[in-house]
Tab-separated table of N, CA and C in Angstrom:
chain	number	residue	atom	x	y	z
A	1	UNK	N	34.004	99.590	78.828
A	1	UNK	CA	32.653	100.071	78.685
A	1	UNK	C	31.885	99.073	77.830
A	2	UNK	N	30.791	98.596	78.337
A	2	UNK	CA	29.976	97.671	77.557
A	2	UNK	C	29.101	98.460	76.593
A	3	UNK	N	28.406	97.747	75.712
A	3	UNK	CA	27.553	98.402	74.728
A	3	UNK	C	26.402	99.166	75.367
A	4	UNK	N	26.027	98.803	76.596
A	4	UNK	CA	24.909	99.469	77.253
A	4	UNK	C	25.350	100.585	78.179
A	5	UNK	N	26.657	100.723	78.436
A	5	UNK	CA	27.164	101.800	79.289
A	5	UNK	C	27.121	103.123	78.545
A	6	UNK	N	26.832	104.173	79.278
A	6	UNK	CA	26.945	105.515	78.733
A	6	UNK	C	28.227	106.128	79.298
A	7	UNK	N	28.629	107.248	78.764
A	7	UNK	CA	29.791	107.953	79.318
A	7	UNK	C	29.528	108.255	80.786
A	8	UNK	N	28.320	108.644	81.101
A	8	UNK	CA	27.934	108.925	82.488
A	8	UNK	C	28.109	107.706	83.381
A	9	UNK	N	27.720	106.529	82.891
A	9	UNK	CA	27.900	105.289	83.661
A	9	UNK	C	29.377	105.057	83.939
A	10	UNK	N	30.194	105.234	82.934
A	10	UNK	CA	31.628	105.013	83.089
A	10	UNK	C	32.244	106.017	84.049
A	11	UNK	N	31.882	107.276	83.932
A	11	UNK	CA	32.433	108.304	84.807
A	11	UNK	C	32.004	108.103	86.251
A	12	UNK	N	30.858	107.487	86.472
A	12	UNK	CA	30.403	107.266	87.848
A	12	UNK	C	31.276	106.248	88.573
A	13	UNK	N	32.086	105.490	87.833
A	13	UNK	CA	32.973	104.510	88.443
A	13	UNK	C	34.369	105.076	88.707
A	14	UNK	N	34.549	106.373	88.504
A	14	UNK	CA	35.827	107.037	88.767
A	14	UNK	C	35.680	107.897	90.017
A	15	UNK	N	36.582	107.724	90.962
A	15	UNK	CA	36.579	108.518	92.187
A	15	UNK	C	37.858	109.343	92.241
A	16	UNK	N	37.714	110.666	92.275
A	16	UNK	CA	38.870	111.568	92.300
A	16	UNK	C	39.220	111.931	93.740
A	17	UNK	N	40.513	112.079	94.011
A	17	UNK	CA	41.004	112.500	95.316
A	17	UNK	C	42.001	113.625	95.087
A	18	UNK	N	41.738	114.806	95.628
A	18	UNK	CA	42.598	115.962	95.379
A	18	UNK	C	43.469	116.334	96.578
A	19	UNK	N	43.460	115.520	97.625
A	19	UNK	CA	44.308	115.796	98.795
A	19	UNK	C	45.775	115.790	98.349
A	20	UNK	N	46.582	116.775	98.756
A	20	UNK	CA	47.980	116.864	98.289
A	20	UNK	C	48.825	115.624	98.567
A	21	UNK	N	48.517	114.903	99.631
A	21	UNK	CA	49.313	113.727	99.988
A	21	UNK	C	48.965	112.504	99.132
A	22	UNK	N	47.785	112.484	98.535
A	22	UNK	CA	47.348	111.285	97.805
A	22	UNK	C	46.557	111.622	96.534
A	23	UNK	N	46.980	112.646	95.827
A	23	UNK	CA	46.298	113.042	94.592
A	23	UNK	C	46.170	111.847	93.661
A	24	UNK	N	45.018	111.721	93.030
A	24	UNK	CA	44.836	110.647	92.074
A	24	UNK	C	43.396	110.231	91.929
A	25	UNK	N	43.216	109.009	91.470
A	25	UNK	CA	41.865	108.503	91.248
A	25	UNK	C	41.839	106.991	91.314
A	26	UNK	N	40.652	106.461	91.536
A	26	UNK	CA	40.411	105.028	91.411
A	26	UNK	C	39.337	104.826	90.354
A	27	UNK	N	39.420	103.700	89.685
A	27	UNK	CA	38.427	103.319	88.678
A	27	UNK	C	38.064	101.861	88.916
A	28	UNK	N	36.793	101.547	88.816
A	28	UNK	CA	36.343	100.167	88.918
A	28	UNK	C	35.775	99.752	87.569
A	29	UNK	N	36.266	98.624	87.073
A	29	UNK	CA	35.842	98.131	85.763
A	29	UNK	C	34.760	97.065	85.900
A	30	UNK	N	34.109	96.769	84.813
A	30	UNK	CA	33.035	95.766	84.824
A	30	UNK	C	33.557	94.371	85.160
A	31	UNK	N	34.869	94.143	85.043
A	31	UNK	CA	35.448	92.841	85.410
A	31	UNK	C	35.703	92.732	86.912
A	32	UNK	N	35.267	93.747	87.685
A	32	UNK	CA	35.360	93.777	89.149
A	32	UNK	C	36.786	94.001	89.642
A	33	UNK	N	37.607	94.641	88.818
A	33	UNK	CA	38.944	95.052	89.218
A	33	UNK	C	38.934	96.566	89.388
A	34	UNK	N	39.488	97.014	90.511
A	34	UNK	CA	39.634	98.446	90.779
A	34	UNK	C	41.110	98.796	90.666
A	35	UNK	N	41.399	99.903	89.992
A	35	UNK	CA	42.775	100.394	89.914
A	35	UNK	C	42.867	101.721	90.645
A	36	UNK	N	44.033	101.959	91.210
A	36	UNK	CA	44.339	103.222	91.869
A	36	UNK	C	45.543	103.824	91.174
A	37	UNK	N	45.410	105.072	90.758
A	37	UNK	CA	46.499	105.812	90.131
A	37	UNK	C	46.730	107.045	90.998
A	38	UNK	N	47.939	107.173	91.570
A	38	UNK	CA	48.226	108.247	92.536
A	38	UNK	C	49.538	108.950	92.200
A	39	UNK	N	49.568	110.259	92.464
A	39	UNK	CA	50.793	111.024	92.253
A	39	UNK	C	50.971	112.076	93.349
A	40	UNK	N	50.444	111.800	94.526
A	40	UNK	CA	50.560	112.730	95.645
A	40	UNK	C	51.914	112.649	96.330
A	41	UNK	N	52.092	113.494	97.310
A	41	UNK	CA	53.363	113.586	98.032
A	41	UNK	C	53.712	112.294	98.774
A	42	UNK	N	52.716	111.510	99.154
A	42	UNK	CA	52.954	110.284	99.924
A	42	UNK	C	53.022	109.035	99.044
A	43	UNK	N	53.052	109.219	97.739
A	43	UNK	CA	53.033	108.092	96.813
A	43	UNK	C	54.382	107.889	96.144
A	44	UNK	N	54.552	106.694	95.551
A	44	UNK	CA	55.763	106.388	94.780
A	44	UNK	C	55.664	107.099	93.438
A	45	UNK	N	55.947	108.389	93.453
A	45	UNK	CA	55.757	109.241	92.290
A	45	UNK	C	56.620	110.484	92.450
A	46	UNK	N	56.955	111.115	91.332
A	46	UNK	CA	57.661	112.390	91.436
A	46	UNK	C	56.672	113.561	91.483
A	47	UNK	N	55.381	113.259	91.425
A	47	UNK	CA	54.350	114.281	91.522
A	47	UNK	C	54.045	115.011	90.236
A	48	UNK	N	54.806	114.711	89.173
A	48	UNK	CA	54.601	115.429	87.914
A	48	UNK	C	54.556	114.501	86.708
A	49	UNK	N	55.557	113.655	86.564
A	49	UNK	CA	55.653	112.845	85.350
A	49	UNK	C	55.509	111.346	85.596
A	50	UNK	N	55.450	110.935	86.858
A	50	UNK	CA	55.290	109.517	87.167
A	50	UNK	C	54.172	109.331	88.188
A	51	UNK	N	53.647	108.112	88.249
A	51	UNK	CA	52.548	107.811	89.173
A	51	UNK	C	52.735	106.439	89.801
A	52	UNK	N	52.033	106.247	90.910
A	52	UNK	CA	51.970	104.954	91.594
A	52	UNK	C	50.682	104.263	91.157
A	53	UNK	N	50.768	102.961	90.848
A	53	UNK	CA	49.597	102.214	90.399
A	53	UNK	C	49.410	100.952	91.232
A	54	UNK	N	48.171	100.627	91.517
A	54	UNK	CA	47.833	99.401	92.227
A	54	UNK	C	46.478	98.916	91.736
A	55	UNK	N	46.218	97.622	91.935
A	55	UNK	CA	44.930	97.048	91.535
A	55	UNK	C	44.485	96.035	92.570
A	56	UNK	N	43.166	95.900	92.729
A	56	UNK	CA	42.623	94.903	93.652
A	56	UNK	C	41.276	94.415	93.165
A	57	UNK	N	40.888	93.262	93.710
A	57	UNK	CA	39.583	92.676	93.440
A	57	UNK	C	38.553	93.528	94.176
A	58	UNK	N	37.616	94.080	93.456
A	58	UNK	CA	36.624	94.990	94.023
A	58	UNK	C	35.778	94.327	95.106
A	59	UNK	N	35.560	93.030	94.986
A	59	UNK	CA	34.694	92.325	95.928
A	59	UNK	C	35.433	91.823	97.170
A	60	UNK	N	36.682	91.387	97.012
A	60	UNK	CA	37.426	90.793	98.138
A	60	UNK	C	38.508	91.721	98.685
A	61	UNK	N	38.823	92.775	97.969
A	61	UNK	CA	39.882	93.724	98.328
A	61	UNK	C	41.267	93.092	98.348
A	62	UNK	N	41.424	91.939	97.702
A	62	UNK	CA	42.745	91.316	97.605
A	62	UNK	C	43.518	91.970	96.462
A	63	UNK	N	44.812	92.191	96.698
A	63	UNK	CA	45.668	92.784	95.674
A	63	UNK	C	45.697	91.908	94.430
A	64	UNK	N	45.827	92.546	93.293
A	64	UNK	CA	45.970	91.860	92.008
A	64	UNK	C	47.238	92.387	91.348
A	65	UNK	N	48.036	91.490	90.832
A	65	UNK	CA	49.211	91.888	90.055
A	65	UNK	C	48.817	91.885	88.584
A	66	UNK	N	48.822	93.039	87.990
A	66	UNK	CA	48.428	93.200	86.596
A	66	UNK	C	49.494	92.592	85.693
A	67	UNK	N	49.050	91.845	84.721
A	67	UNK	CA	49.931	91.154	83.773
A	67	UNK	C	50.803	92.177	83.039
A	68	UNK	N	52.089	91.830	82.889
A	68	UNK	CA	52.995	92.668	82.115
A	68	UNK	C	53.854	93.599	82.953
A	69	UNK	N	53.755	93.504	84.284
A	69	UNK	CA	54.531	94.383	85.160
A	69	UNK	C	55.285	93.561	86.195
A	70	UNK	N	56.469	94.025	86.563
A	70	UNK	CA	57.294	93.370	87.572
A	70	UNK	C	57.085	94.082	88.903
A	71	UNK	N	56.500	93.384	89.851
A	71	UNK	CA	56.138	93.983	91.132
A	71	UNK	C	57.260	93.960	92.170
A	72	UNK	N	58.339	93.245	91.933
A	72	UNK	CA	59.475	93.220	92.868
A	72	UNK	C	59.033	92.996	94.315
A	73	UNK	N	58.238	91.958	94.551
A	73	UNK	CA	57.773	91.595	95.901
A	73	UNK	C	56.952	92.684	96.589
A	74	UNK	N	56.234	93.481	95.825
A	74	UNK	CA	55.360	94.506	96.384
A	74	UNK	C	53.988	94.367	95.735
A	75	UNK	N	52.993	95.055	96.260
A	75	UNK	CA	51.662	95.040	95.659
A	75	UNK	C	51.349	96.330	94.928
A	76	UNK	N	52.289	97.276	94.973
A	76	UNK	CA	52.123	98.581	94.354
A	76	UNK	C	53.289	98.822	93.400
A	77	UNK	N	52.989	99.407	92.263
A	77	UNK	CA	54.027	99.769	91.292
A	77	UNK	C	54.312	101.257	91.424
A	78	UNK	N	55.567	101.617	91.489
A	78	UNK	CA	55.918	103.016	91.640
A	78	UNK	C	56.612	103.606	90.436
A	79	UNK	N	56.485	104.904	90.300
A	79	UNK	CA	57.205	105.710	89.316
A	79	UNK	C	56.968	105.248	87.876
A	80	UNK	N	55.706	104.945	87.531
A	80	UNK	CA	55.380	104.582	86.150
A	80	UNK	C	55.165	105.856	85.335
A	81	UNK	N	55.706	105.870	84.118
A	81	UNK	CA	55.483	107.016	83.236
A	81	UNK	C	54.078	106.921	82.632
A	82	UNK	N	53.675	107.937	81.892
A	82	UNK	CA	52.295	107.987	81.385
A	82	UNK	C	51.969	106.830	80.450
A	83	UNK	N	52.913	106.375	79.639
A	83	UNK	CA	52.652	105.229	78.759
A	83	UNK	C	52.395	103.965	79.578
A	84	UNK	N	53.189	103.771	80.638
A	84	UNK	CA	53.000	102.589	81.474
A	84	UNK	C	51.716	102.671	82.297
A	85	UNK	N	51.325	103.871	82.718
A	85	UNK	CA	50.052	104.034	83.427
A	85	UNK	C	48.897	103.647	82.499
A	86	UNK	N	48.950	104.105	81.262
A	86	UNK	CA	47.901	103.754	80.297
A	86	UNK	C	47.865	102.248	80.059
A	87	UNK	N	49.017	101.626	79.920
A	87	UNK	CA	49.093	100.177	79.742
A	87	UNK	C	48.530	99.463	80.973
A	88	UNK	N	48.890	99.938	82.179
A	88	UNK	CA	48.404	99.345	83.417
A	88	UNK	C	46.873	99.363	83.457
A	89	UNK	N	46.289	100.522	83.157
A	89	UNK	CA	44.830	100.648	83.182
A	89	UNK	C	44.204	99.711	82.155
A	90	UNK	N	44.737	99.698	80.955
A	90	UNK	CA	44.182	98.829	79.908
A	90	UNK	C	44.282	97.354	80.296
A	91	UNK	N	45.454	96.935	80.734
A	91	UNK	CA	45.642	95.518	81.083
A	91	UNK	C	44.723	95.112	82.232
A	92	UNK	N	44.584	95.965	83.242
A	92	UNK	CA	43.688	95.659	84.364
A	92	UNK	C	42.246	95.557	83.888
A	93	UNK	N	41.853	96.404	82.962
A	93	UNK	CA	40.462	96.417	82.494
A	93	UNK	C	40.119	95.196	81.641
A	94	UNK	N	41.130	94.527	81.112
A	94	UNK	CA	40.869	93.381	80.229
A	94	UNK	C	41.151	92.023	80.894
A	95	UNK	N	41.632	92.039	82.137
A	95	UNK	CA	41.913	90.781	82.841
A	95	UNK	C	40.608	90.096	83.232
A	96	UNK	N	40.699	88.790	83.460
A	96	UNK	CA	39.567	88.018	83.949
A	96	UNK	C	39.920	87.456	85.325
A	97	UNK	N	39.156	87.849	86.335
A	97	UNK	CA	39.415	87.357	87.693
A	97	UNK	C	39.290	85.837	87.727
A	98	UNK	N	40.193	85.215	88.459
A	98	UNK	CA	40.182	83.755	88.558
A	98	UNK	C	40.977	83.076	87.460
A	99	UNK	N	41.227	83.792	86.368
A	99	UNK	CA	42.027	83.243	85.275
A	99	UNK	C	43.422	83.853	85.330
A	100	UNK	N	43.474	85.177	85.320
A	100	UNK	CA	44.770	85.849	85.373
A	100	UNK	C	44.755	87.013	86.361
A	101	UNK	N	43.932	86.913	87.368
A	101	UNK	CA	43.913	87.990	88.348
A	101	UNK	C	43.361	87.556	89.677
């Protein structure tokens, strides 16, 4: 959130999805990175304590591997606990496209 953003501005960049197969949300940050956090039946998640996380360039839709995570030849991270989800969101929000993303 920049100094000129309001809570309303920040919340407008969050999209919620309540479908049982893909429960979760996406967030787009001012650095033009979008993250997806999902815990639905069709995701790499147990539906309760872990979530699936992914990130992409908002403008090009190319996958981004967030620093600090091992992707094991995939573009999506599965079964992250709440601490790792928070770290994923923070790291994605602080990356600079073209430098480390």
